[in-house]
Coordinates of N, CA and C in Angstrom, one line a residue:
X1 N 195.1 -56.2 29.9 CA 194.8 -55.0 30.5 C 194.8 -55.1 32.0
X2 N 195.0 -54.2 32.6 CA 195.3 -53.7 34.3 C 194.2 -53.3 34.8
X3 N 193.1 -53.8 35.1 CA 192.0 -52.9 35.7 C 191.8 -52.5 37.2
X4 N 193.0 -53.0 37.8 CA 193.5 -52.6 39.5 C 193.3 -51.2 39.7
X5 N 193.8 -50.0 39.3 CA 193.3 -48.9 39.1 C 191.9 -48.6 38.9
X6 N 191.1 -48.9 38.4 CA 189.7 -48.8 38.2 C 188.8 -49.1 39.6
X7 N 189.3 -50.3 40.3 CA 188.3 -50.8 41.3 C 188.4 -49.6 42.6
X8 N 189.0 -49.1 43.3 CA 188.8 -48.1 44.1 C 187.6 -46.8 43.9
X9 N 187.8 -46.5 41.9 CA 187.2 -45.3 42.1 C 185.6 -45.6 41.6
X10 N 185.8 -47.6 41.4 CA 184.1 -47.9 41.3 C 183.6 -48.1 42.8
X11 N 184.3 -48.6 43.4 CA 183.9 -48.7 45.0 C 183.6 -47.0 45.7
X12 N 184.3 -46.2 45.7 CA 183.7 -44.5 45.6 C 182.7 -44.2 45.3
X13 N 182.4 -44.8 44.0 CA 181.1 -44.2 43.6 C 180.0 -44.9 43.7
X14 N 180.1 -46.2 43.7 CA 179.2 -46.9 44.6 C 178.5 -46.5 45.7
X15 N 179.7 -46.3 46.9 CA 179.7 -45.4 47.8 C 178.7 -44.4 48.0
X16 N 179.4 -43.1 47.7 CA 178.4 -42.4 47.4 C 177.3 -42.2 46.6
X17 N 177.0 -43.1 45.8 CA 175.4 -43.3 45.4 C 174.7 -44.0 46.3
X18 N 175.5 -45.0 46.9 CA 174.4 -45.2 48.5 C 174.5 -44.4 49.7
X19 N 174.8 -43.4 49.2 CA 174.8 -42.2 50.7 C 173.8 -41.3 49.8
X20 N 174.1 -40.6 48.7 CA 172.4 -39.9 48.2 C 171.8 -40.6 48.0
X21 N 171.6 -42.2 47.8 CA 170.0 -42.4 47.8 C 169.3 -42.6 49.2
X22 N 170.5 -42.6 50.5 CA 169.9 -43.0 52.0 C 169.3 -41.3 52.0
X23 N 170.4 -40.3 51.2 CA 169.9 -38.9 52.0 C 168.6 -38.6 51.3
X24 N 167.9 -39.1 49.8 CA 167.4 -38.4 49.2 C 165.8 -39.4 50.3
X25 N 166.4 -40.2 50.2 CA 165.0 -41.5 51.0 C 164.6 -40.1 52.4
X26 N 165.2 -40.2 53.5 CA 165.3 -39.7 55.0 C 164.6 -37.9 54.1
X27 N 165.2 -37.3 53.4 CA 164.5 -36.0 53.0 C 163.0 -36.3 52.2
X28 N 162.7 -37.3 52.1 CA 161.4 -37.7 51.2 C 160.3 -38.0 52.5
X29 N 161.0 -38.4 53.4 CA 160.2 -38.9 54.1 C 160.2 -37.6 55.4
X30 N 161.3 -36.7 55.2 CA 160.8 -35.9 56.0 C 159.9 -34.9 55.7
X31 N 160.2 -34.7 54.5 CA 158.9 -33.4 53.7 C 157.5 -34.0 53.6
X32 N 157.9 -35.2 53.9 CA 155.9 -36.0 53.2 C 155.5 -36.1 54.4
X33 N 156.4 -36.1 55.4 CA 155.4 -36.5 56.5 C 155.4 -35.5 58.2
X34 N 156.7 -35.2 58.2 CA 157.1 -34.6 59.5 C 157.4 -32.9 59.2
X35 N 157.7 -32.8 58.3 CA 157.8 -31.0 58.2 C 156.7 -30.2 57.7
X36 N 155.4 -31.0 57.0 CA 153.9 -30.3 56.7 C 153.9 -30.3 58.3
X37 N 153.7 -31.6 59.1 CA 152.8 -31.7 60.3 C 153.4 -30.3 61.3
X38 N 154.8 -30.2 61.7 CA 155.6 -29.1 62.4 C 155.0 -28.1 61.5
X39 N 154.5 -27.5 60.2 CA 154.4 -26.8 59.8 C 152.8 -26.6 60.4
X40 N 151.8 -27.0 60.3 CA 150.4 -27.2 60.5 C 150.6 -26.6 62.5
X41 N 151.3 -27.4 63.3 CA 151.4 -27.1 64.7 C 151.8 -25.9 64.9
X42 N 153.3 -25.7 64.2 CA 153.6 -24.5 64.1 C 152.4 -22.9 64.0
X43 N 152.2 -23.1 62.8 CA 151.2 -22.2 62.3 C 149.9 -22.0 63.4
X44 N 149.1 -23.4 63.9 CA 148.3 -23.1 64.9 C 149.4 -22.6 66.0
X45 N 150.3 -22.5 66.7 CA 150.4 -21.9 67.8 C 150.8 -20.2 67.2
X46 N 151.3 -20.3 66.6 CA 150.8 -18.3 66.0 C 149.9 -18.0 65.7
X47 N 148.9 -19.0 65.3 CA 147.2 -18.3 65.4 C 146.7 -18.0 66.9
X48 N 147.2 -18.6 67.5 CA 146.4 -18.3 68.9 C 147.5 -17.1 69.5
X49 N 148.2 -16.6 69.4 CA 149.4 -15.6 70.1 C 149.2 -14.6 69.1
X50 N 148.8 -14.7 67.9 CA 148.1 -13.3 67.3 C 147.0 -13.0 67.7
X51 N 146.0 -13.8 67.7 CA 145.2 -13.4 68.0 C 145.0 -13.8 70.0
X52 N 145.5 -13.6 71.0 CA 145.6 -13.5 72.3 C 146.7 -11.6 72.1
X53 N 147.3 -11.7 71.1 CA 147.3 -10.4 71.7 C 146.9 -9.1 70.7
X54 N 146.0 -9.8 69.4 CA 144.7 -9.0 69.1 C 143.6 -9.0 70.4
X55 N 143.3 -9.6 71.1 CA 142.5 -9.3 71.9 C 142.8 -8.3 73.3
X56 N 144.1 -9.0 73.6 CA 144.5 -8.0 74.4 C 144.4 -6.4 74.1
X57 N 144.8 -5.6 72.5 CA 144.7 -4.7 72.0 C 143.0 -4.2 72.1
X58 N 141.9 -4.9 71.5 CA 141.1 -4.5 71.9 C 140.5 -4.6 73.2
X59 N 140.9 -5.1 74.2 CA 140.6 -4.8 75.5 C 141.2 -3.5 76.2
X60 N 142.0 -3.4 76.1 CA 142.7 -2.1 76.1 C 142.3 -0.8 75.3
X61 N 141.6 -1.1 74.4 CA 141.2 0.2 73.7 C 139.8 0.4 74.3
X62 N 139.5 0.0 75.0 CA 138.5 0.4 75.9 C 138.4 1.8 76.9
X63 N 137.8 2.8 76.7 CA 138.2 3.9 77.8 C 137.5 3.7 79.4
X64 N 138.1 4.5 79.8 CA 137.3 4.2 81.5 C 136.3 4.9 81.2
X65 N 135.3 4.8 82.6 CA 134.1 5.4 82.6 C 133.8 6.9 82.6
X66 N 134.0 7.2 81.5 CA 133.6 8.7 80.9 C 132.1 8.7 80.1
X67 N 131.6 9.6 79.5 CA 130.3 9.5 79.3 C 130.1 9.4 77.5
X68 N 131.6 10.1 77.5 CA 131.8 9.8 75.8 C 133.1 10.4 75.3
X69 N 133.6 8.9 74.2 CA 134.5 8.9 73.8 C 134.7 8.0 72.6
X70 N 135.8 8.6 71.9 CA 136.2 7.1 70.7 C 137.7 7.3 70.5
X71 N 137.7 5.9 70.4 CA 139.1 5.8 70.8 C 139.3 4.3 69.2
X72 N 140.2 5.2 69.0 CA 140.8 4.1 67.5 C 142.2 3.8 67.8
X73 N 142.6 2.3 68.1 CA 143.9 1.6 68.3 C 144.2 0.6 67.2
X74 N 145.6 0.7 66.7 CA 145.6 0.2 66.1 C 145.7 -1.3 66.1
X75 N 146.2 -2.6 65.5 CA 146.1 -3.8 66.1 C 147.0 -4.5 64.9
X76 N 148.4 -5.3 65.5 CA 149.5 -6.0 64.9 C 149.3 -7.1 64.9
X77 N 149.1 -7.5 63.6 CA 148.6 -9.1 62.9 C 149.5 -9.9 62.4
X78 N 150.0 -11.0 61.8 CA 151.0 -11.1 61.2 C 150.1 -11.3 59.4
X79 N 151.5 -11.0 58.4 CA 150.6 -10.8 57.2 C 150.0 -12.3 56.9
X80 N 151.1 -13.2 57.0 CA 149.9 -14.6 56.7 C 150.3 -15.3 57.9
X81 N 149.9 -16.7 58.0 CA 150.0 -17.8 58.7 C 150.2 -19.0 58.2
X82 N 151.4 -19.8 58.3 CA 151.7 -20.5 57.6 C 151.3 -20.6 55.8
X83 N 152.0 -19.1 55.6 CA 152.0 -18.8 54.5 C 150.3 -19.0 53.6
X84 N 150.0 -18.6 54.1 CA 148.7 -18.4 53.8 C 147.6 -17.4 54.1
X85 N 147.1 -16.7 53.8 CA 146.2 -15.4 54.5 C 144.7 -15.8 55.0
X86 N 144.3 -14.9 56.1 CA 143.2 -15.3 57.2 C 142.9 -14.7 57.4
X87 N 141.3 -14.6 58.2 CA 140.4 -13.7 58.2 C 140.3 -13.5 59.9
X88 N 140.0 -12.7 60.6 CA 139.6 -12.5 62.1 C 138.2 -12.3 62.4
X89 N 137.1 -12.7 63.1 CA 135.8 -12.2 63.3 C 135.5 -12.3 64.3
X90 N 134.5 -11.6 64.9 CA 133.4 -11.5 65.6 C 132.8 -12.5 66.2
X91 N 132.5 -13.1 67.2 CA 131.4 -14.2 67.0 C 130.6 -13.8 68.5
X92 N 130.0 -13.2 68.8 CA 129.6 -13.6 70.9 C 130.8 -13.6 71.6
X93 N 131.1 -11.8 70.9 CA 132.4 -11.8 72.1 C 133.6 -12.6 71.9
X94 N 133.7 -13.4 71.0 CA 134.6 -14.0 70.9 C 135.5 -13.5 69.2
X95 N 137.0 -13.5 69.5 CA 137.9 -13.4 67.9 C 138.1 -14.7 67.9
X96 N 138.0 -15.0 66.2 CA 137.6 -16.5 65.5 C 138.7 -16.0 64.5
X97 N 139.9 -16.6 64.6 CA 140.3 -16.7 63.6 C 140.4 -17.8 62.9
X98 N 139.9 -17.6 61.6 CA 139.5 -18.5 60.2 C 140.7 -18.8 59.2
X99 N 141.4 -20.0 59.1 CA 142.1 -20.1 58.0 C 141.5 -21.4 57.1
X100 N 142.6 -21.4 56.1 CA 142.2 -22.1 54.9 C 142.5 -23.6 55.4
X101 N 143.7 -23.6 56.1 CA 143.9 -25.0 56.6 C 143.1 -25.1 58.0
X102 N 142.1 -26.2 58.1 CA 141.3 -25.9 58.8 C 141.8 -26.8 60.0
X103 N 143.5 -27.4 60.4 CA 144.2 -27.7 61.2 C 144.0 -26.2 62.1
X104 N 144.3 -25.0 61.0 CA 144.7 -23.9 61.9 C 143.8 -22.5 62.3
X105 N 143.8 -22.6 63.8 CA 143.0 -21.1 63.8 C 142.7 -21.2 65.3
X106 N 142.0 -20.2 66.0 CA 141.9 -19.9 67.0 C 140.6 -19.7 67.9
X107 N 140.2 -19.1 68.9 CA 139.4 -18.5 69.3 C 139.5 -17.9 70.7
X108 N 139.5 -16.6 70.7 CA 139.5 -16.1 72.1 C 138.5 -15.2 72.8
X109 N 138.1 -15.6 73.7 CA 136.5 -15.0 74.4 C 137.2 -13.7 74.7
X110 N 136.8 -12.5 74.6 CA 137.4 -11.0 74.8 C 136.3 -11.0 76.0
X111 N 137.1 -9.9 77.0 CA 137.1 -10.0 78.8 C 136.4 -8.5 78.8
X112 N 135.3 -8.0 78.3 CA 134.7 -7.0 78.1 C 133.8 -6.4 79.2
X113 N 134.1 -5.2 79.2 CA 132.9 -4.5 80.6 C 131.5 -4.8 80.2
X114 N 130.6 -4.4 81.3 CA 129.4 -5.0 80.9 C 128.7 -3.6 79.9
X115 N 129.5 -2.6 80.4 CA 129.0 -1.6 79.3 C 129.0 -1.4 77.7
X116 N 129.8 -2.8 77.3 CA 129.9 -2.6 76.0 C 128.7 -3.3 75.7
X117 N 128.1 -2.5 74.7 CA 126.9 -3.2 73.9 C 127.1 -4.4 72.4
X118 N 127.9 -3.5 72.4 CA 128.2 -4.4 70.7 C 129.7 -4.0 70.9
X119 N 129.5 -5.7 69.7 CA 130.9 -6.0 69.1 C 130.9 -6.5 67.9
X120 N 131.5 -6.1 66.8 CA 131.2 -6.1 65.3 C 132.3 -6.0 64.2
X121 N 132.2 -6.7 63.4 CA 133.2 -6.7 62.4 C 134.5 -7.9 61.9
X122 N 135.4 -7.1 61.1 CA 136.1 -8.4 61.1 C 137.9 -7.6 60.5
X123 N 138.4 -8.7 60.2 CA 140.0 -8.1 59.5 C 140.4 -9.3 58.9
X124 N 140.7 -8.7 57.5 CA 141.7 -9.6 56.7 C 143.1 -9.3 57.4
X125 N 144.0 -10.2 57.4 CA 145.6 -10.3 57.6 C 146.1 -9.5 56.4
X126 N 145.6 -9.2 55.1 CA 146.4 -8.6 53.9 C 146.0 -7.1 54.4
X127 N 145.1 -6.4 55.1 CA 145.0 -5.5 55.6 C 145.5 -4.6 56.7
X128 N 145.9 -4.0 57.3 CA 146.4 -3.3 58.4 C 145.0 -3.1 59.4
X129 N 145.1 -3.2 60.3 CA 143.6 -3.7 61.3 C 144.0 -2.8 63.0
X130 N 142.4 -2.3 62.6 CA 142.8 -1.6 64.5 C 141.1 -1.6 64.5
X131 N 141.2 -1.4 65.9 CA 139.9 -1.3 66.6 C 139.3 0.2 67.2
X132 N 138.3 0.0 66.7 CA 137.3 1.5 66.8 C 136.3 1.1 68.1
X133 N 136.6 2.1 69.1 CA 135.3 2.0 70.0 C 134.9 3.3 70.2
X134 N 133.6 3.0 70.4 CA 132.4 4.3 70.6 C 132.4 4.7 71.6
X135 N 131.9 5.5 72.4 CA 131.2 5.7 74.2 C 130.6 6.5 73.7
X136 N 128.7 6.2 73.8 CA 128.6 7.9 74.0 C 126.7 6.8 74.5
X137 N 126.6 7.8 75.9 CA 125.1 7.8 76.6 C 125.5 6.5 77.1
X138 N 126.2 6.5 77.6 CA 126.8 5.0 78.8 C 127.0 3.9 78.0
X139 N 127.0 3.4 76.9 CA 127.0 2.6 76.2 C 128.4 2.6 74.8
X140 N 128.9 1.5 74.9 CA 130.2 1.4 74.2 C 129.7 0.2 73.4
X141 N 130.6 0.5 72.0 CA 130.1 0.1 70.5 C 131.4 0.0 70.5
X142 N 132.2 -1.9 70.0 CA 133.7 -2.1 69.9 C 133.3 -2.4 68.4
X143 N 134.3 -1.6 67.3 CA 133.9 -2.5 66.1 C 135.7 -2.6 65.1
X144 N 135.4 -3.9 64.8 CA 136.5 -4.0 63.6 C 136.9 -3.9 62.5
X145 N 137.9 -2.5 62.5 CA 138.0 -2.0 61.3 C 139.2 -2.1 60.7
X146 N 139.9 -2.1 59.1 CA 140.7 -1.7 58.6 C 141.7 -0.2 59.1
X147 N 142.4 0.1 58.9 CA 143.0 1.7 59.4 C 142.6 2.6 58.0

């Protein structure tokens, strides 16, 4: 028997079984180690740019000095964050945003007149979210609501 014929198309496939096991190695080692972490960095830098321009929304929904008013703005969230959903709160003037991966979240000190008295509440991401403020007897009440 002739097995001259045979040796090229075993040398091929040799071949290419050591090219998928180099590609299956380099993709094992990118999902286990380097695409969670870009995913985690990722995800915190859209916690802080949602919520910097949730805050800017409720700064803005602030009225000038009138004696009374309320004014309801709405406020664009994204639905989750690295695939996962989050909570927004209150803390001393400050939005905290809370997630599950606790790599990710935020915090931004809101730049508030001295006339506001309170600041209150919170927003889930699975919700649609805007901000309610009060004026009435010199005094402004900012609170976080659902729409």
């Amino acid at each position: 028997m002739d097995d001259r014929g045979v040796a090229p198309v075993v040398g091929k496939a040799l071949e290419a079984g050591i090219v998928l096991l180099y590609v299956g190695a380099v993709a094992a080692a990118m999902y286990g180690s380097v695409v969670p972490d870009y995913r985690t960095t990722a995800g915190d830098a859209v916690a802080e740019r949602a919520l910097a321009a949730a805050a800017e929304d409720v700064e803005a929904a602030i009225p000038a000095e009138v004696r009374e008013a309320t004014v309801r703005a709405d406020v664009t969230l994204p639905a989750t964050i690295r695939g996962r959903p989050y909570t927004v709160a209150v803390e001393n003037r400050t939005l905290v945003l809370a997630h599950p991966d606790p790599e990710v979240g935020a915090r931004v000190r809101l730049a508030l007149p001295a006339s506001v008295t309170a600041v209150s509440g919170s927003w889930s991401s699975g919700t649609p979210a805007a901000v309610l403020v009060v004026r009435e007897h010199g005094e402004t009440v900012v609170r976080l609501v659902a729409r």
